[in-house]
């Protein structure tokens, strides 16, 4: 019981320290308004937590010890970054969307909660063995049925699951919690990008349209998708929704995507709308973290930014 309680404390303190460190990074990058800093910091914190503890496990061979070291690194980062001058107003302010966007976002969250807690979409069963071996200090992860063969996969999201599993949540519950928490990250990141481009109208459209783009609204675009392919765009009867992903997120529940979406959006905000070397450095850090969270998005966004 003492060990279990100590690990839970380490996980909670590490997540808090990661957010405080990310908040200082967002301030240094030039997120002056409180809302912009919160959105940027939340995404940064998730990215750092997905990467640093797992990579430290490579060195020390113990996931619990790696979590404690990561916590110390985050605390040291807070102390060091507070001495760094801010890049004044280098990042756009967060423009609050119209209340209707919050209504749609809340409905989307309800669908995500329902999908996470009551259904098992796509590759969840494949993430359970990966998160458990990471929590036991095997990084990069290996499948229990193929010991010795590292899985060539972007396992950052699994490192997040492993942290909750180390805190004694069940594997499926850990996946559900992270899946649900990724939704507000996506919603507010999309609103931040839209508001930076087109004010309140852009924030409202961004918050509504962007999360829905991988949902039932996109089903007519699905072709050659095997079991996901539909014979017609919409189901004949409402009871058929039970056999498919709920109306938000055909792609969101392919688990690396849920976290990667918000990282991609914030990278685009920082690199395309930010100013100065400090903002670029923070954007580069986030893009580097994206490489372990979702490698396809990393390659596409990295080449697009290089070309632009």
PDB file of C-alpha atoms in Angstrom:
ATOM      1  CA  UNK A   1       0.000   0.000   0.000  1.00  0.00           C
ATOM      2  CA  UNK A   2       2.851   2.389   0.799  1.00  0.00           C
ATOM      3  CA  UNK A   3       4.467   1.755  -2.603  1.00  0.00           C
ATOM      4  CA  UNK A   4       1.133   2.202  -4.364  1.00  0.00           C
ATOM      5  CA  UNK A   5       0.488   5.501  -2.589  1.00  0.00           C
ATOM      6  CA  UNK A   6       3.996   6.763  -3.346  1.00  0.00           C
ATOM      7  CA  UNK A   7       3.662   5.991  -7.065  1.00  0.00           C
ATOM      8  CA  UNK A   8       0.293   7.765  -7.215  1.00  0.00           C
ATOM      9  CA  UNK A   9       1.837  10.833  -5.562  1.00  0.00           C
ATOM     10  CA  UNK A  10       4.763  10.767  -8.007  1.00  0.00           C
ATOM     11  CA  UNK A  11       2.407  10.592 -10.989  1.00  0.00           C
ATOM     12  CA  UNK A  12       0.231  13.467  -9.741  1.00  0.00           C
ATOM     13  CA  UNK A  13       3.205  15.672  -8.859  1.00  0.00           C
ATOM     14  CA  UNK A  14       4.917  14.881 -12.173  1.00  0.00           C
ATOM     15  CA  UNK A  15       1.836  15.884 -14.178  1.00  0.00           C
ATOM     16  CA  UNK A  16       1.516  19.119 -12.181  1.00  0.00           C
ATOM     17  CA  UNK A  17       5.217  19.906 -12.593  1.00  0.00           C
ATOM     18  CA  UNK A  18       4.967  19.205 -16.332  1.00  0.00           C
ATOM     19  CA  UNK A  19       2.111  21.684 -16.677  1.00  0.00           C
ATOM     20  CA  UNK A  20       3.964  24.376 -14.702  1.00  0.00           C
ATOM     21  CA  UNK A  21       7.086  23.831 -16.809  1.00  0.00           C
ATOM     22  CA  UNK A  22       5.025  23.956 -20.011  1.00  0.00           C
ATOM     23  CA  UNK A  23       3.327  27.130 -18.775  1.00  0.00           C
ATOM     24  CA  UNK A  24       6.714  28.786 -18.383  1.00  0.00           C
ATOM     25  CA  UNK A  25       7.681  27.602 -21.873  1.00  0.00           C
ATOM     26  CA  UNK A  26       4.480  29.115 -23.255  1.00  0.00           C
ATOM     27  CA  UNK A  27       5.225  32.387 -21.463  1.00  0.00           C
ATOM     28  CA  UNK A  28       8.760  32.488 -22.841  1.00  0.00           C
ATOM     29  CA  UNK A  29       7.423  31.743 -26.326  1.00  0.00           C
ATOM     30  CA  UNK A  30       5.183  34.806 -26.071  1.00  0.00           C
ATOM     31  CA  UNK A  31       1.749  33.570 -24.982  1.00  0.00           C
ATOM     32  CA  UNK A  32       0.870  36.644 -22.964  1.00  0.00           C
ATOM     33  CA  UNK A  33      -2.849  36.219 -22.344  1.00  0.00           C
ATOM     34  CA  UNK A  34      -3.872  33.715 -19.676  1.00  0.00           C
ATOM     35  CA  UNK A  35      -6.116  31.683 -21.996  1.00  0.00           C
ATOM     36  CA  UNK A  36      -3.523  31.413 -24.771  1.00  0.00           C
ATOM     37  CA  UNK A  37      -0.910  30.385 -22.238  1.00  0.00           C
ATOM     38  CA  UNK A  38      -3.227  27.755 -20.758  1.00  0.00           C
ATOM     39  CA  UNK A  39      -4.030  26.218 -24.160  1.00  0.00           C
ATOM     40  CA  UNK A  40      -0.399  26.198 -25.253  1.00  0.00           C
ATOM     41  CA  UNK A  41       0.821  24.905 -21.892  1.00  0.00           C
ATOM     42  CA  UNK A  42      -1.720  22.080 -21.688  1.00  0.00           C
ATOM     43  CA  UNK A  43      -0.710  20.758 -25.088  1.00  0.00           C
ATOM     44  CA  UNK A  44       2.979  21.160 -24.335  1.00  0.00           C
ATOM     45  CA  UNK A  45       2.593  19.364 -21.017  1.00  0.00           C
ATOM     46  CA  UNK A  46       0.857  16.408 -22.661  1.00  0.00           C
ATOM     47  CA  UNK A  47       3.611  16.227 -25.277  1.00  0.00           C
ATOM     48  CA  UNK A  48       6.413  16.379 -22.702  1.00  0.00           C
ATOM     49  CA  UNK A  49       4.774  13.719 -20.548  1.00  0.00           C
ATOM     50  CA  UNK A  50       4.353  11.492 -23.581  1.00  0.00           C
ATOM     51  CA  UNK A  51       8.077  11.665 -24.347  1.00  0.00           C
ATOM     52  CA  UNK A  52      10.350  12.381 -21.369  1.00  0.00           C
ATOM     53  CA  UNK A  53       9.416   9.629 -18.853  1.00  0.00           C
ATOM     54  CA  UNK A  54       9.535   6.963 -21.530  1.00  0.00           C
ATOM     55  CA  UNK A  55      12.856   8.119 -22.917  1.00  0.00           C
ATOM     56  CA  UNK A  56      14.335   8.289 -19.407  1.00  0.00           C
ATOM     57  CA  UNK A  57      13.221   4.696 -18.910  1.00  0.00           C
ATOM     58  CA  UNK A  58      15.625   3.734 -21.706  1.00  0.00           C
ATOM     59  CA  UNK A  59      18.460   4.981 -19.481  1.00  0.00           C
ATOM     60  CA  UNK A  60      17.441   3.851 -16.001  1.00  0.00           C
ATOM     61  CA  UNK A  61      15.419   0.744 -16.892  1.00  0.00           C
ATOM     62  CA  UNK A  62      12.735   1.471 -14.292  1.00  0.00           C
ATOM     63  CA  UNK A  63       9.576   3.366 -15.168  1.00  0.00           C
ATOM     64  CA  UNK A  64       8.816   4.549 -11.620  1.00  0.00           C
ATOM     65  CA  UNK A  65      12.339   5.923 -11.216  1.00  0.00           C
ATOM     66  CA  UNK A  66      12.108   7.567 -14.640  1.00  0.00           C
ATOM     67  CA  UNK A  67       8.884   9.296 -13.560  1.00  0.00           C
ATOM     68  CA  UNK A  68      10.611  10.688 -10.473  1.00  0.00           C
ATOM     69  CA  UNK A  69      13.549  11.933 -12.569  1.00  0.00           C
ATOM     70  CA  UNK A  70      11.160  13.510 -15.080  1.00  0.00           C
ATOM     71  CA  UNK A  71       9.421  15.286 -12.205  1.00  0.00           C
ATOM     72  CA  UNK A  72      12.772  16.687 -11.048  1.00  0.00           C
ATOM     73  CA  UNK A  73      13.566  17.809 -14.609  1.00  0.00           C
ATOM     74  CA  UNK A  74      10.229  19.612 -14.880  1.00  0.00           C
ATOM     75  CA  UNK A  75      10.744  21.362 -11.531  1.00  0.00           C
ATOM     76  CA  UNK A  76      14.244  22.410 -12.578  1.00  0.00           C
ATOM     77  CA  UNK A  77      12.770  23.665 -15.847  1.00  0.00           C
ATOM     78  CA  UNK A  78      10.285  25.849 -13.983  1.00  0.00           C
ATOM     79  CA  UNK A  79      13.078  27.397 -11.910  1.00  0.00           C
ATOM     80  CA  UNK A  80      15.323  27.973 -14.923  1.00  0.00           C
ATOM     81  CA  UNK A  81      12.617  29.306 -17.240  1.00  0.00           C
ATOM     82  CA  UNK A  82      11.406  31.872 -14.725  1.00  0.00           C
ATOM     83  CA  UNK A  83      14.737  33.625 -15.216  1.00  0.00           C
ATOM     84  CA  UNK A  84      14.253  33.831 -18.982  1.00  0.00           C
ATOM     85  CA  UNK A  85      12.663  36.967 -20.383  1.00  0.00           C
ATOM     86  CA  UNK A  86       9.430  36.550 -22.287  1.00  0.00           C
ATOM     87  CA  UNK A  87       9.129  36.933 -26.036  1.00  0.00           C
ATOM     88  CA  UNK A  88       6.568  39.754 -25.767  1.00  0.00           C
ATOM     89  CA  UNK A  89       3.252  39.020 -27.516  1.00  0.00           C
ATOM     90  CA  UNK A  90       4.907  36.696 -30.018  1.00  0.00           C
ATOM     91  CA  UNK A  91       1.978  34.282 -30.014  1.00  0.00           C
ATOM     92  CA  UNK A  92      -1.615  35.246 -30.858  1.00  0.00           C
ATOM     93  CA  UNK A  93      -4.138  35.791 -28.087  1.00  0.00           C
ATOM     94  CA  UNK A  94      -6.922  33.298 -27.509  1.00  0.00           C
ATOM     95  CA  UNK A  95     -10.207  34.646 -28.875  1.00  0.00           C
ATOM     96  CA  UNK A  96     -13.163  32.991 -27.083  1.00  0.00           C
ATOM     97  CA  UNK A  97     -15.582  31.367 -29.542  1.00  0.00           C
ATOM     98  CA  UNK A  98     -19.339  31.943 -29.609  1.00  0.00           C
ATOM     99  CA  UNK A  99     -21.241  30.046 -26.866  1.00  0.00           C
ATOM    100  CA  UNK A 100     -22.704  27.730 -29.517  1.00  0.00           C
ATOM    101  CA  UNK A 101     -19.207  26.294 -29.972  1.00  0.00           C
ATOM    102  CA  UNK A 102     -19.116  25.313 -26.300  1.00  0.00           C
ATOM    103  CA  UNK A 103     -22.485  23.604 -26.693  1.00  0.00           C
ATOM    104  CA  UNK A 104     -21.219  21.581 -29.663  1.00  0.00           C
ATOM    105  CA  UNK A 105     -17.973  20.894 -27.833  1.00  0.00           C
ATOM    106  CA  UNK A 106     -19.881  19.624 -24.795  1.00  0.00           C
ATOM    107  CA  UNK A 107     -21.966  17.334 -27.007  1.00  0.00           C
ATOM    108  CA  UNK A 108     -18.764  16.109 -28.605  1.00  0.00           C
ATOM    109  CA  UNK A 109     -17.278  15.462 -25.180  1.00  0.00           C
ATOM    110  CA  UNK A 110     -20.373  13.470 -24.246  1.00  0.00           C
ATOM    111  CA  UNK A 111     -19.898  11.324 -27.367  1.00  0.00           C
ATOM    112  CA  UNK A 112     -16.219  10.854 -26.565  1.00  0.00           C
ATOM    113  CA  UNK A 113     -16.977   9.856 -22.977  1.00  0.00           C
ATOM    114  CA  UNK A 114     -19.629   7.421 -24.188  1.00  0.00           C
ATOM    115  CA  UNK A 115     -17.299   6.003 -26.832  1.00  0.00           C
ATOM    116  CA  UNK A 116     -14.362   5.704 -24.442  1.00  0.00           C
ATOM    117  CA  UNK A 117     -16.230   4.087 -21.571  1.00  0.00           C
ATOM    118  CA  UNK A 118     -18.703   1.832 -23.356  1.00  0.00           C
ATOM    119  CA  UNK A 119     -16.976   0.843 -26.605  1.00  0.00           C
ATOM    120  CA  UNK A 120     -13.678  -0.537 -27.848  1.00  0.00           C
ATOM    121  CA  UNK A 121     -12.725   1.001 -31.190  1.00  0.00           C
ATOM    122  CA  UNK A 122      -9.859   0.302 -33.536  1.00  0.00           C
ATOM    123  CA  UNK A 123      -6.596  -0.615 -31.850  1.00  0.00           C
ATOM    124  CA  UNK A 124      -7.282  -0.374 -28.109  1.00  0.00           C
ATOM    125  CA  UNK A 125      -6.502  -4.047 -27.535  1.00  0.00           C
ATOM    126  CA  UNK A 126      -3.091  -3.532 -29.128  1.00  0.00           C
ATOM    127  CA  UNK A 127      -2.246  -0.635 -26.812  1.00  0.00           C
ATOM    128  CA  UNK A 128      -2.883  -2.606 -23.614  1.00  0.00           C
ATOM    129  CA  UNK A 129       0.223  -4.831 -23.910  1.00  0.00           C
ATOM    130  CA  UNK A 130       2.363  -1.870 -24.964  1.00  0.00           C
ATOM    131  CA  UNK A 131       1.378   0.300 -22.019  1.00  0.00           C
ATOM    132  CA  UNK A 132       1.910  -2.556 -19.569  1.00  0.00           C
ATOM    133  CA  UNK A 133       5.419  -3.370 -20.788  1.00  0.00           C
ATOM    134  CA  UNK A 134       6.377   0.328 -20.762  1.00  0.00           C
ATOM    135  CA  UNK A 135       5.167   0.548 -17.153  1.00  0.00           C
ATOM    136  CA  UNK A 136       7.468  -2.382 -16.405  1.00  0.00           C
ATOM    137  CA  UNK A 137      10.487  -0.564 -17.825  1.00  0.00           C
ATOM    138  CA  UNK A 138      10.629  -2.077 -21.321  1.00  0.00           C
ATOM    139  CA  UNK A 139      11.310   0.845 -23.690  1.00  0.00           C
ATOM    140  CA  UNK A 140      10.936   0.793 -26.645  1.00  0.00           C
ATOM    141  CA  UNK A 141       8.001  -1.526 -26.004  1.00  0.00           C
ATOM    142  CA  UNK A 142       7.993  -5.197 -26.938  1.00  0.00           C
ATOM    143  CA  UNK A 143       4.916  -7.341 -27.354  1.00  0.00           C
ATOM    144  CA  UNK A 144       4.692 -10.047 -24.665  1.00  0.00           C
ATOM    145  CA  UNK A 145       4.164 -12.654 -27.396  1.00  0.00           C
ATOM    146  CA  UNK A 146       7.325 -11.552 -29.244  1.00  0.00           C
ATOM    147  CA  UNK A 147       9.923 -10.808 -26.548  1.00  0.00           C
ATOM    148  CA  UNK A 148      13.140  -9.297 -27.826  1.00  0.00           C
ATOM    149  CA  UNK A 149      11.539  -7.610 -30.831  1.00  0.00           C
ATOM    150  CA  UNK A 150      11.000  -3.885 -30.306  1.00  0.00           C
ATOM    151  CA  UNK A 151       7.718  -2.611 -31.726  1.00  0.00           C
ATOM    152  CA  UNK A 152       8.402   0.001 -34.451  1.00  0.00           C
ATOM    153  CA  UNK A 153       5.590   2.273 -33.328  1.00  0.00           C
ATOM    154  CA  UNK A 154       5.015   5.850 -32.159  1.00  0.00           C
ATOM    155  CA  UNK A 155       4.391   4.864 -28.541  1.00  0.00           C
ATOM    156  CA  UNK A 156       4.187   8.307 -26.893  1.00  0.00           C
ATOM    157  CA  UNK A 157       0.482   7.940 -26.147  1.00  0.00           C
ATOM    158  CA  UNK A 158       1.214   4.551 -24.566  1.00  0.00           C
ATOM    159  CA  UNK A 159       3.702   6.202 -22.205  1.00  0.00           C
ATOM    160  CA  UNK A 160       0.851   8.435 -21.009  1.00  0.00           C
ATOM    161  CA  UNK A 161      -1.348   5.395 -20.451  1.00  0.00           C
ATOM    162  CA  UNK A 162       1.533   3.701 -18.634  1.00  0.00           C
ATOM    163  CA  UNK A 163       1.794   6.572 -16.166  1.00  0.00           C
ATOM    164  CA  UNK A 164      -1.826   6.125 -15.116  1.00  0.00           C
ATOM    165  CA  UNK A 165      -1.341   2.344 -15.078  1.00  0.00           C
ATOM    166  CA  UNK A 166       1.653   2.844 -12.794  1.00  0.00           C
ATOM    167  CA  UNK A 167      -0.697   4.870 -10.618  1.00  0.00           C
ATOM    168  CA  UNK A 168      -2.787   1.670 -10.341  1.00  0.00           C
ATOM    169  CA  UNK A 169      -5.543   2.372 -12.841  1.00  0.00           C
ATOM    170  CA  UNK A 170      -6.640  -0.568 -14.961  1.00  0.00           C
ATOM    171  CA  UNK A 171      -5.132  -0.533 -18.484  1.00  0.00           C
ATOM    172  CA  UNK A 172      -8.485   0.030 -20.188  1.00  0.00           C
ATOM    173  CA  UNK A 173      -9.376   2.784 -17.692  1.00  0.00           C
ATOM    174  CA  UNK A 174      -6.025   4.503 -18.267  1.00  0.00           C
ATOM    175  CA  UNK A 175      -6.704   4.536 -22.014  1.00  0.00           C
ATOM    176  CA  UNK A 176     -10.208   5.902 -21.460  1.00  0.00           C
ATOM    177  CA  UNK A 177      -9.007   8.710 -19.172  1.00  0.00           C
ATOM    178  CA  UNK A 178      -6.351   9.920 -21.632  1.00  0.00           C
ATOM    179  CA  UNK A 179      -8.791   9.629 -24.541  1.00  0.00           C
ATOM    180  CA  UNK A 180     -11.320  11.831 -22.732  1.00  0.00           C
ATOM    181  CA  UNK A 181      -8.722  14.406 -21.633  1.00  0.00           C
ATOM    182  CA  UNK A 182      -7.471  14.777 -25.204  1.00  0.00           C
ATOM    183  CA  UNK A 183     -10.855  16.111 -26.339  1.00  0.00           C
ATOM    184  CA  UNK A 184     -10.663  19.514 -24.571  1.00  0.00           C
ATOM    185  CA  UNK A 185      -7.073  19.845 -25.827  1.00  0.00           C
ATOM    186  CA  UNK A 186      -8.330  19.442 -29.392  1.00  0.00           C
ATOM    187  CA  UNK A 187     -11.328  21.742 -28.904  1.00  0.00           C
ATOM    188  CA  UNK A 188      -9.388  24.665 -27.428  1.00  0.00           C
ATOM    189  CA  UNK A 189      -6.421  24.254 -29.776  1.00  0.00           C
ATOM    190  CA  UNK A 190      -8.769  24.424 -32.767  1.00  0.00           C
ATOM    191  CA  UNK A 191     -10.473  27.495 -31.315  1.00  0.00           C
ATOM    192  CA  UNK A 192      -7.069  29.144 -30.748  1.00  0.00           C
ATOM    193  CA  UNK A 193      -6.012  28.611 -34.353  1.00  0.00           C
ATOM    194  CA  UNK A 194      -9.369  29.764 -35.754  1.00  0.00           C
ATOM    195  CA  UNK A 195      -9.451  32.846 -33.557  1.00  0.00           C
ATOM    196  CA  UNK A 196      -5.921  33.801 -34.525  1.00  0.00           C
ATOM    197  CA  UNK A 197      -6.865  33.667 -38.195  1.00  0.00           C
ATOM    198  CA  UNK A 198     -10.355  35.176 -38.195  1.00  0.00           C
ATOM    199  CA  UNK A 199     -11.315  36.451 -34.746  1.00  0.00           C
ATOM    200  CA  UNK A 200     -14.483  35.264 -33.016  1.00  0.00           C
ATOM    201  CA  UNK A 201     -15.994  33.822 -36.196  1.00  0.00           C
ATOM    202  CA  UNK A 202     -12.820  31.855 -36.875  1.00  0.00           C
ATOM    203  CA  UNK A 203     -12.645  30.630 -33.281  1.00  0.00           C
ATOM    204  CA  UNK A 204     -16.243  29.439 -33.448  1.00  0.00           C
ATOM    205  CA  UNK A 205     -15.843  27.679 -36.781  1.00  0.00           C
ATOM    206  CA  UNK A 206     -12.503  26.216 -35.771  1.00  0.00           C
ATOM    207  CA  UNK A 207     -13.874  24.780 -32.548  1.00  0.00           C
ATOM    208  CA  UNK A 208     -16.878  23.250 -34.305  1.00  0.00           C
ATOM    209  CA  UNK A 209     -15.605  22.162 -37.715  1.00  0.00           C
ATOM    210  CA  UNK A 210     -12.109  20.921 -36.868  1.00  0.00           C
ATOM    211  CA  UNK A 211     -13.078  18.275 -34.273  1.00  0.00           C
ATOM    212  CA  UNK A 212     -15.971  17.112 -36.435  1.00  0.00           C
ATOM    213  CA  UNK A 213     -13.776  16.651 -39.515  1.00  0.00           C
ATOM    214  CA  UNK A 214     -12.889  13.106 -38.453  1.00  0.00           C
ATOM    215  CA  UNK A 215     -16.410  12.159 -37.523  1.00  0.00           C
ATOM    216  CA  UNK A 216     -19.665  11.038 -39.028  1.00  0.00           C
ATOM    217  CA  UNK A 217     -19.604  14.203 -41.124  1.00  0.00           C
ATOM    218  CA  UNK A 218     -16.587  12.738 -42.931  1.00  0.00           C
ATOM    219  CA  UNK A 219     -18.055   9.296 -43.489  1.00  0.00           C
ATOM    220  CA  UNK A 220     -18.974   9.951 -47.141  1.00  0.00           C
ATOM    221  CA  UNK A 221     -15.252  10.480 -47.739  1.00  0.00           C
ATOM    222  CA  UNK A 222     -14.346   6.989 -46.484  1.00  0.00           C
ATOM    223  CA  UNK A 223     -13.544   4.619 -49.299  1.00  0.00           C
ATOM    224  CA  UNK A 224     -11.577   1.379 -49.417  1.00  0.00           C
ATOM    225  CA  UNK A 225     -11.733   1.317 -45.616  1.00  0.00           C
ATOM    226  CA  UNK A 226     -12.565  -2.364 -45.194  1.00  0.00           C
ATOM    227  CA  UNK A 227     -14.918  -2.883 -42.275  1.00  0.00           C
ATOM    228  CA  UNK A 228     -15.236   0.889 -41.899  1.00  0.00           C
ATOM    229  CA  UNK A 229     -16.468   1.355 -45.449  1.00  0.00           C
ATOM    230  CA  UNK A 230     -20.159   2.211 -45.587  1.00  0.00           C
ATOM    231  CA  UNK A 231     -22.561   1.133 -48.290  1.00  0.00           C
ATOM    232  CA  UNK A 232     -24.255   4.526 -47.931  1.00  0.00           C
ATOM    233  CA  UNK A 233     -23.281   7.754 -46.186  1.00  0.00           C
ATOM    234  CA  UNK A 234     -25.653   7.492 -43.206  1.00  0.00           C
ATOM    235  CA  UNK A 235     -27.163   4.565 -41.260  1.00  0.00           C
ATOM    236  CA  UNK A 236     -30.722   3.465 -42.016  1.00  0.00           C
ATOM    237  CA  UNK A 237     -31.778   3.516 -38.381  1.00  0.00           C
ATOM    238  CA  UNK A 238     -30.528   5.152 -35.200  1.00  0.00           C
ATOM    239  CA  UNK A 239     -29.915   1.792 -33.525  1.00  0.00           C
ATOM    240  CA  UNK A 240     -27.125   1.195 -36.047  1.00  0.00           C
ATOM    241  CA  UNK A 241     -25.005   3.903 -34.373  1.00  0.00           C
ATOM    242  CA  UNK A 242     -24.268   1.288 -31.713  1.00  0.00           C
ATOM    243  CA  UNK A 243     -22.289  -0.681 -34.283  1.00  0.00           C
ATOM    244  CA  UNK A 244     -20.095   2.205 -35.398  1.00  0.00           C
ATOM    245  CA  UNK A 245     -18.087   4.996 -33.813  1.00  0.00           C
ATOM    246  CA  UNK A 246     -20.411   7.642 -32.359  1.00  0.00           C
ATOM    247  CA  UNK A 247     -20.931  10.843 -34.339  1.00  0.00           C
ATOM    248  CA  UNK A 248     -17.660  12.484 -33.430  1.00  0.00           C
ATOM    249  CA  UNK A 249     -14.403  10.906 -34.341  1.00  0.00           C
ATOM    250  CA  UNK A 250     -13.952   8.049 -36.673  1.00  0.00           C
ATOM    251  CA  UNK A 251     -10.257   8.941 -36.504  1.00  0.00           C
ATOM    252  CA  UNK A 252     -10.108  10.359 -32.978  1.00  0.00           C
ATOM    253  CA  UNK A 253     -10.428   6.900 -31.422  1.00  0.00           C
ATOM    254  CA  UNK A 254      -7.453   5.572 -33.344  1.00  0.00           C
ATOM    255  CA  UNK A 255      -5.637   6.397 -30.212  1.00  0.00           C
ATOM    256  CA  UNK A 256      -2.457   8.240 -31.205  1.00  0.00           C
ATOM    257  CA  UNK A 257      -4.640  10.579 -33.264  1.00  0.00           C
ATOM    258  CA  UNK A 258      -6.562  11.976 -30.312  1.00  0.00           C
ATOM    259  CA  UNK A 259      -3.430  13.537 -28.842  1.00  0.00           C
ATOM    260  CA  UNK A 260      -1.672  14.227 -32.148  1.00  0.00           C
ATOM    261  CA  UNK A 261      -4.470  16.456 -33.490  1.00  0.00           C
ATOM    262  CA  UNK A 262      -3.971  19.120 -30.810  1.00  0.00           C
ATOM    263  CA  UNK A 263      -0.174  18.936 -31.115  1.00  0.00           C
ATOM    264  CA  UNK A 264      -0.374  19.532 -34.855  1.00  0.00           C
ATOM    265  CA  UNK A 265      -2.655  22.546 -34.409  1.00  0.00           C
ATOM    266  CA  UNK A 266      -0.471  24.180 -31.763  1.00  0.00           C
ATOM    267  CA  UNK A 267       2.657  23.545 -33.870  1.00  0.00           C
ATOM    268  CA  UNK A 268       0.953  25.343 -36.760  1.00  0.00           C
ATOM    269  CA  UNK A 269      -0.046  28.268 -34.530  1.00  0.00           C
ATOM    270  CA  UNK A 270       3.446  28.651 -33.106  1.00  0.00           C
ATOM    271  CA  UNK A 271       5.342  28.283 -36.404  1.00  0.00           C
ATOM    272  CA  UNK A 272       3.013  30.117 -38.779  1.00  0.00           C
ATOM    273  CA  UNK A 273       1.597  32.827 -36.507  1.00  0.00           C
ATOM    274  CA  UNK A 274       4.312  33.156 -33.875  1.00  0.00           C
ATOM    275  CA  UNK A 275       7.260  35.529 -34.048  1.00  0.00           C
ATOM    276  CA  UNK A 276      10.820  35.329 -32.851  1.00  0.00           C
ATOM    277  CA  UNK A 277      13.419  32.676 -32.071  1.00  0.00           C
ATOM    278  CA  UNK A 278      11.959  31.727 -28.694  1.00  0.00           C
ATOM    279  CA  UNK A 279       8.583  30.929 -30.212  1.00  0.00           C
ATOM    280  CA  UNK A 280      10.324  28.923 -32.947  1.00  0.00           C
ATOM    281  CA  UNK A 281      12.318  26.996 -30.327  1.00  0.00           C
ATOM    282  CA  UNK A 282       9.174  26.044 -28.430  1.00  0.00           C
ATOM    283  CA  UNK A 283       7.503  25.059 -31.696  1.00  0.00           C
ATOM    284  CA  UNK A 284      10.495  22.898 -32.586  1.00  0.00           C
ATOM    285  CA  UNK A 285      10.306  21.195 -29.196  1.00  0.00           C
ATOM    286  CA  UNK A 286       6.629  20.435 -29.706  1.00  0.00           C
ATOM    287  CA  UNK A 287       7.277  19.174 -33.240  1.00  0.00           C
ATOM    288  CA  UNK A 288      10.029  16.895 -31.907  1.00  0.00           C
ATOM    289  CA  UNK A 289       7.601  15.455 -29.351  1.00  0.00           C
ATOM    290  CA  UNK A 290       5.095  14.897 -32.160  1.00  0.00           C
ATOM    291  CA  UNK A 291       7.565  12.493 -33.782  1.00  0.00           C
ATOM    292  CA  UNK A 292       6.999  10.015 -30.954  1.00  0.00           C
ATOM    293  CA  UNK A 293       3.261  10.706 -30.627  1.00  0.00           C
ATOM    294  CA  UNK A 294       2.245  10.304 -34.287  1.00  0.00           C
ATOM    295  CA  UNK A 295       5.038   9.839 -36.791  1.00  0.00           C
ATOM    296  CA  UNK A 296       2.925  10.378 -39.929  1.00  0.00           C
ATOM    297  CA  UNK A 297       1.724  13.773 -38.735  1.00  0.00           C
ATOM    298  CA  UNK A 298       5.324  14.610 -37.783  1.00  0.00           C
ATOM    299  CA  UNK A 299       6.597  13.835 -41.272  1.00  0.00           C
ATOM    300  CA  UNK A 300       3.766  15.638 -43.069  1.00  0.00           C
ATOM    301  CA  UNK A 301       3.835  18.743 -40.865  1.00  0.00           C
ATOM    302  CA  UNK A 302       7.633  18.822 -40.797  1.00  0.00           C
ATOM    303  CA  UNK A 303       7.937  18.693 -44.583  1.00  0.00           C
ATOM    304  CA  UNK A 304       5.105  21.229 -44.998  1.00  0.00           C
ATOM    305  CA  UNK A 305       6.772  23.683 -42.614  1.00  0.00           C
ATOM    306  CA  UNK A 306      10.129  23.160 -44.301  1.00  0.00           C
ATOM    307  CA  UNK A 307       8.607  23.802 -47.722  1.00  0.00           C
ATOM    308  CA  UNK A 308       6.707  26.883 -46.560  1.00  0.00           C
TER     309      UNK A 308
END
